Amino acid sequence: MKKTPVFWLIAGTTEGGRLARELGGSDVLIYISLATDYGRWFIEKKENLVVNVQRLNKDEMVSFIRDKSVDCVIVAT
């Protein structure tokens, strides 16, 4: 059975919104981290997009990558 790729997009409002639009609906599961709730307005709801509004410190980022089995991290801030 093939594993669905898992991406973590650390998003700024403009760049993150653009990438989410491009990747939304693909066969990749994408966790999107936003620093503020304002950025949520720029992310269209898609089945494969999971949006989190929370600032993470270094240890929390490492835990997130491990817990979610992230394959690729994209920093678009």
Short mmCIF file of N, CA and C in Angstrom, two decimals:
data_model
loop_
_atom_site.label_atom_id
_atom_site.label_comp_id
_atom_site.label_asym_id
_atom_site.label_seq_id
_atom_site.Cartn_x
_atom_site.Cartn_y
_atom_site.Cartn_z
N MET A 1 0.84 -1.18 0.00
CA MET A 1 0.00 0.00 0.00
C MET A 1 0.89 1.24 0.00
N LYS A 2 0.60 2.16 -0.87
CA LYS A 2 1.40 3.38 -1.01
C LYS A 2 1.02 4.41 0.05
N LYS A 3 2.03 4.98 0.71
CA LYS A 3 1.82 6.01 1.72
C LYS A 3 1.53 7.34 1.05
N THR A 4 0.53 8.03 1.53
CA THR A 4 0.26 9.39 1.05
C THR A 4 1.35 10.31 1.55
N PRO A 5 1.98 11.07 0.67
CA PRO A 5 2.99 12.03 1.12
C PRO A 5 2.38 13.07 2.05
N VAL A 6 3.14 13.46 3.05
CA VAL A 6 2.69 14.46 4.02
C VAL A 6 3.63 15.66 3.95
N PHE A 7 3.05 16.82 3.65
CA PHE A 7 3.80 18.07 3.59
C PHE A 7 3.39 18.94 4.78
N TRP A 8 4.32 19.75 5.23
CA TRP A 8 4.00 20.76 6.24
C TRP A 8 4.38 22.10 5.63
N LEU A 9 3.38 22.92 5.43
CA LEU A 9 3.55 24.25 4.85
C LEU A 9 3.48 25.28 5.96
N ILE A 10 4.61 25.92 6.25
CA ILE A 10 4.65 27.01 7.22
C ILE A 10 4.43 28.26 6.39
N ALA A 11 3.26 28.85 6.55
CA ALA A 11 2.77 29.80 5.56
C ALA A 11 2.68 31.23 6.04
N GLY A 12 3.12 32.12 5.16
CA GLY A 12 2.79 33.53 5.28
C GLY A 12 1.48 33.74 4.54
N THR A 13 0.85 34.86 4.70
CA THR A 13 -0.48 35.08 4.13
C THR A 13 -0.49 34.95 2.62
N THR A 14 0.31 35.69 1.91
CA THR A 14 0.28 35.68 0.45
C THR A 14 0.88 34.41 -0.14
N GLU A 15 2.11 34.11 0.23
CA GLU A 15 2.80 32.96 -0.33
C GLU A 15 2.13 31.66 0.06
N GLY A 16 1.75 31.55 1.31
CA GLY A 16 1.08 30.34 1.79
C GLY A 16 -0.25 30.11 1.10
N GLY A 17 -1.00 31.17 0.91
CA GLY A 17 -2.28 31.06 0.21
C GLY A 17 -2.11 30.58 -1.22
N ARG A 18 -1.10 31.08 -1.89
CA ARG A 18 -0.82 30.66 -3.28
C ARG A 18 -0.44 29.19 -3.35
N LEU A 19 0.45 28.78 -2.48
CA LEU A 19 0.86 27.38 -2.47
C LEU A 19 -0.29 26.45 -2.11
N ALA A 20 -1.10 26.85 -1.15
CA ALA A 20 -2.25 26.03 -0.76
C ALA A 20 -3.22 25.87 -1.93
N ARG A 21 -3.44 26.92 -2.71
CA ARG A 21 -4.30 26.83 -3.89
C ARG A 21 -3.72 25.87 -4.91
N GLU A 22 -2.43 25.93 -5.10
CA GLU A 22 -1.77 25.05 -6.08
C GLU A 22 -1.80 23.58 -5.64
N LEU A 23 -1.59 23.34 -4.35
CA LEU A 23 -1.49 21.98 -3.85
C LEU A 23 -2.83 21.39 -3.39
N GLY A 24 -3.81 22.24 -3.13
CA GLY A 24 -5.12 21.78 -2.69
C GLY A 24 -5.74 20.85 -3.72
N GLY A 25 -6.29 19.76 -3.25
CA GLY A 25 -6.91 18.81 -4.15
C GLY A 25 -5.94 17.80 -4.74
N SER A 26 -4.65 17.91 -4.43
CA SER A 26 -3.66 16.94 -4.92
C SER A 26 -3.73 15.68 -4.06
N ASP A 27 -2.89 14.72 -4.37
CA ASP A 27 -2.86 13.49 -3.60
C ASP A 27 -1.86 13.55 -2.45
N VAL A 28 -1.61 14.75 -1.95
CA VAL A 28 -0.69 14.99 -0.84
C VAL A 28 -1.49 15.55 0.34
N LEU A 29 -1.23 15.06 1.54
CA LEU A 29 -1.84 15.63 2.75
C LEU A 29 -0.97 16.80 3.18
N ILE A 30 -1.58 17.95 3.38
CA ILE A 30 -0.82 19.15 3.70
C ILE A 30 -1.31 19.78 5.00
N TYR A 31 -0.41 19.85 5.98
CA TYR A 31 -0.67 20.59 7.20
C TYR A 31 -0.16 22.00 6.96
N ILE A 32 -1.01 22.98 7.22
CA ILE A 32 -0.64 24.37 7.00
C ILE A 32 -0.61 25.08 8.35
N SER A 33 0.54 25.65 8.68
CA SER A 33 0.68 26.40 9.93
C SER A 33 0.66 27.88 9.63
N LEU A 34 -0.20 28.59 10.35
CA LEU A 34 -0.31 30.04 10.23
C LEU A 34 -0.03 30.66 11.58
N ALA A 35 0.57 31.83 11.57
CA ALA A 35 0.86 32.53 12.83
C ALA A 35 -0.37 33.22 13.39
N THR A 36 -1.28 33.65 12.51
CA THR A 36 -2.49 34.35 12.97
C THR A 36 -3.72 33.81 12.25
N ASP A 37 -4.86 34.02 12.83
CA ASP A 37 -6.11 33.57 12.25
C ASP A 37 -6.46 34.32 10.96
N TYR A 38 -5.89 35.50 10.77
CA TYR A 38 -6.15 36.30 9.57
C TYR A 38 -5.82 35.52 8.29
N GLY A 39 -4.73 34.78 8.31
CA GLY A 39 -4.29 34.03 7.14
C GLY A 39 -5.25 32.95 6.70
N ARG A 40 -6.10 32.49 7.62
CA ARG A 40 -7.08 31.44 7.31
C ARG A 40 -8.02 31.88 6.18
N TRP A 41 -8.27 33.18 6.06
CA TRP A 41 -9.16 33.70 5.02
C TRP A 41 -8.62 33.44 3.62
N PHE A 42 -7.33 33.22 3.49
CA PHE A 42 -6.69 33.04 2.19
C PHE A 42 -6.51 31.57 1.81
N ILE A 43 -6.95 30.67 2.68
CA ILE A 43 -6.82 29.24 2.44
C ILE A 43 -8.20 28.66 2.12
N GLU A 44 -8.37 28.21 0.89
CA GLU A 44 -9.63 27.59 0.48
C GLU A 44 -9.73 26.22 1.16
N LYS A 45 -10.93 25.88 1.62
CA LYS A 45 -11.13 24.60 2.28
C LYS A 45 -11.07 23.47 1.26
N LYS A 46 -10.17 22.54 1.51
CA LYS A 46 -10.00 21.35 0.67
C LYS A 46 -9.83 20.15 1.60
N GLU A 47 -10.21 19.00 1.11
CA GLU A 47 -10.14 17.78 1.92
C GLU A 47 -8.72 17.44 2.38
N ASN A 48 -7.74 17.75 1.56
CA ASN A 48 -6.36 17.37 1.90
C ASN A 48 -5.58 18.48 2.62
N LEU A 49 -6.24 19.57 2.99
CA LEU A 49 -5.58 20.68 3.69
C LEU A 49 -6.05 20.72 5.14
N VAL A 50 -5.12 20.73 6.07
CA VAL A 50 -5.42 20.84 7.50
C VAL A 50 -4.73 22.10 8.00
N VAL A 51 -5.52 23.07 8.46
CA VAL A 51 -4.97 24.37 8.87
C VAL A 51 -4.87 24.44 10.39
N ASN A 52 -3.69 24.87 10.87
CA ASN A 52 -3.45 25.10 12.29
C ASN A 52 -2.97 26.53 12.46
N VAL A 53 -3.58 27.24 13.41
CA VAL A 53 -3.14 28.59 13.72
C VAL A 53 -2.47 28.54 15.09
N GLN A 54 -1.13 28.53 15.06
CA GLN A 54 -0.37 28.41 16.30
C GLN A 54 1.10 28.64 16.00
N ARG A 55 1.73 29.42 16.83
CA ARG A 55 3.18 29.59 16.71
C ARG A 55 3.85 28.45 17.48
N LEU A 56 4.85 27.84 16.87
CA LEU A 56 5.56 26.73 17.49
C LEU A 56 7.01 27.09 17.74
N ASN A 57 7.53 26.63 18.87
CA ASN A 57 8.96 26.81 19.12
C ASN A 57 9.71 25.62 18.48
N LYS A 58 11.02 25.61 18.59
CA LYS A 58 11.83 24.59 17.93
C LYS A 58 11.44 23.17 18.36
N ASP A 59 11.31 22.95 19.65
CA ASP A 59 10.96 21.61 20.14
C ASP A 59 9.57 21.19 19.66
N GLU A 60 8.64 22.12 19.62
CA GLU A 60 7.29 21.81 19.14
C GLU A 60 7.30 21.48 17.64
N MET A 61 8.17 22.15 16.89
CA MET A 61 8.30 21.85 15.46
C MET A 61 8.84 20.44 15.23
N VAL A 62 9.86 20.08 15.99
CA VAL A 62 10.43 18.73 15.88
C VAL A 62 9.37 17.68 16.22
N SER A 63 8.62 17.91 17.28
CA SER A 63 7.56 16.98 17.67
C SER A 63 6.48 16.89 16.60
N PHE A 64 6.12 18.02 16.00
CA PHE A 64 5.11 18.04 14.95
C PHE A 64 5.55 17.18 13.77
N ILE A 65 6.79 17.35 13.35
CA ILE A 65 7.32 16.58 12.22
C ILE A 65 7.28 15.08 12.53
N ARG A 66 7.67 14.72 13.71
CA ARG A 66 7.66 13.30 14.11
C ARG A 66 6.23 12.77 14.24
N ASP A 67 5.38 13.50 14.93
CA ASP A 67 4.01 13.04 15.19
C ASP A 67 3.19 12.88 13.92
N LYS A 68 3.39 13.77 12.98
CA LYS A 68 2.60 13.75 11.73
C LYS A 68 3.31 12.99 10.61
N SER A 69 4.49 12.47 10.87
CA SER A 69 5.27 11.75 9.84
C SER A 69 5.45 12.59 8.59
N VAL A 70 5.89 13.83 8.80
CA VAL A 70 6.06 14.80 7.70
C VAL A 70 7.22 14.37 6.80
N ASP A 71 6.95 14.36 5.49
CA ASP A 71 7.96 14.01 4.50
C ASP A 71 8.70 15.24 3.96
N CYS A 72 8.01 16.38 3.94
CA CYS A 72 8.58 17.58 3.32
C CYS A 72 8.08 18.80 4.06
N VAL A 73 9.00 19.70 4.41
CA VAL A 73 8.65 20.96 5.06
C VAL A 73 8.89 22.08 4.07
N ILE A 74 7.87 22.93 3.88
CA ILE A 74 7.97 24.09 3.00
C ILE A 74 7.80 25.34 3.84
N VAL A 75 8.80 26.21 3.84
CA VAL A 75 8.71 27.47 4.57
C VAL A 75 8.40 28.57 3.57
N ALA A 76 7.21 29.12 3.66
CA ALA A 76 6.76 30.17 2.74
C ALA A 76 6.26 31.35 3.55
N THR A 77 7.15 31.92 4.36
CA THR A 77 6.77 33.03 5.23
C THR A 77 7.30 34.33 4.67
#
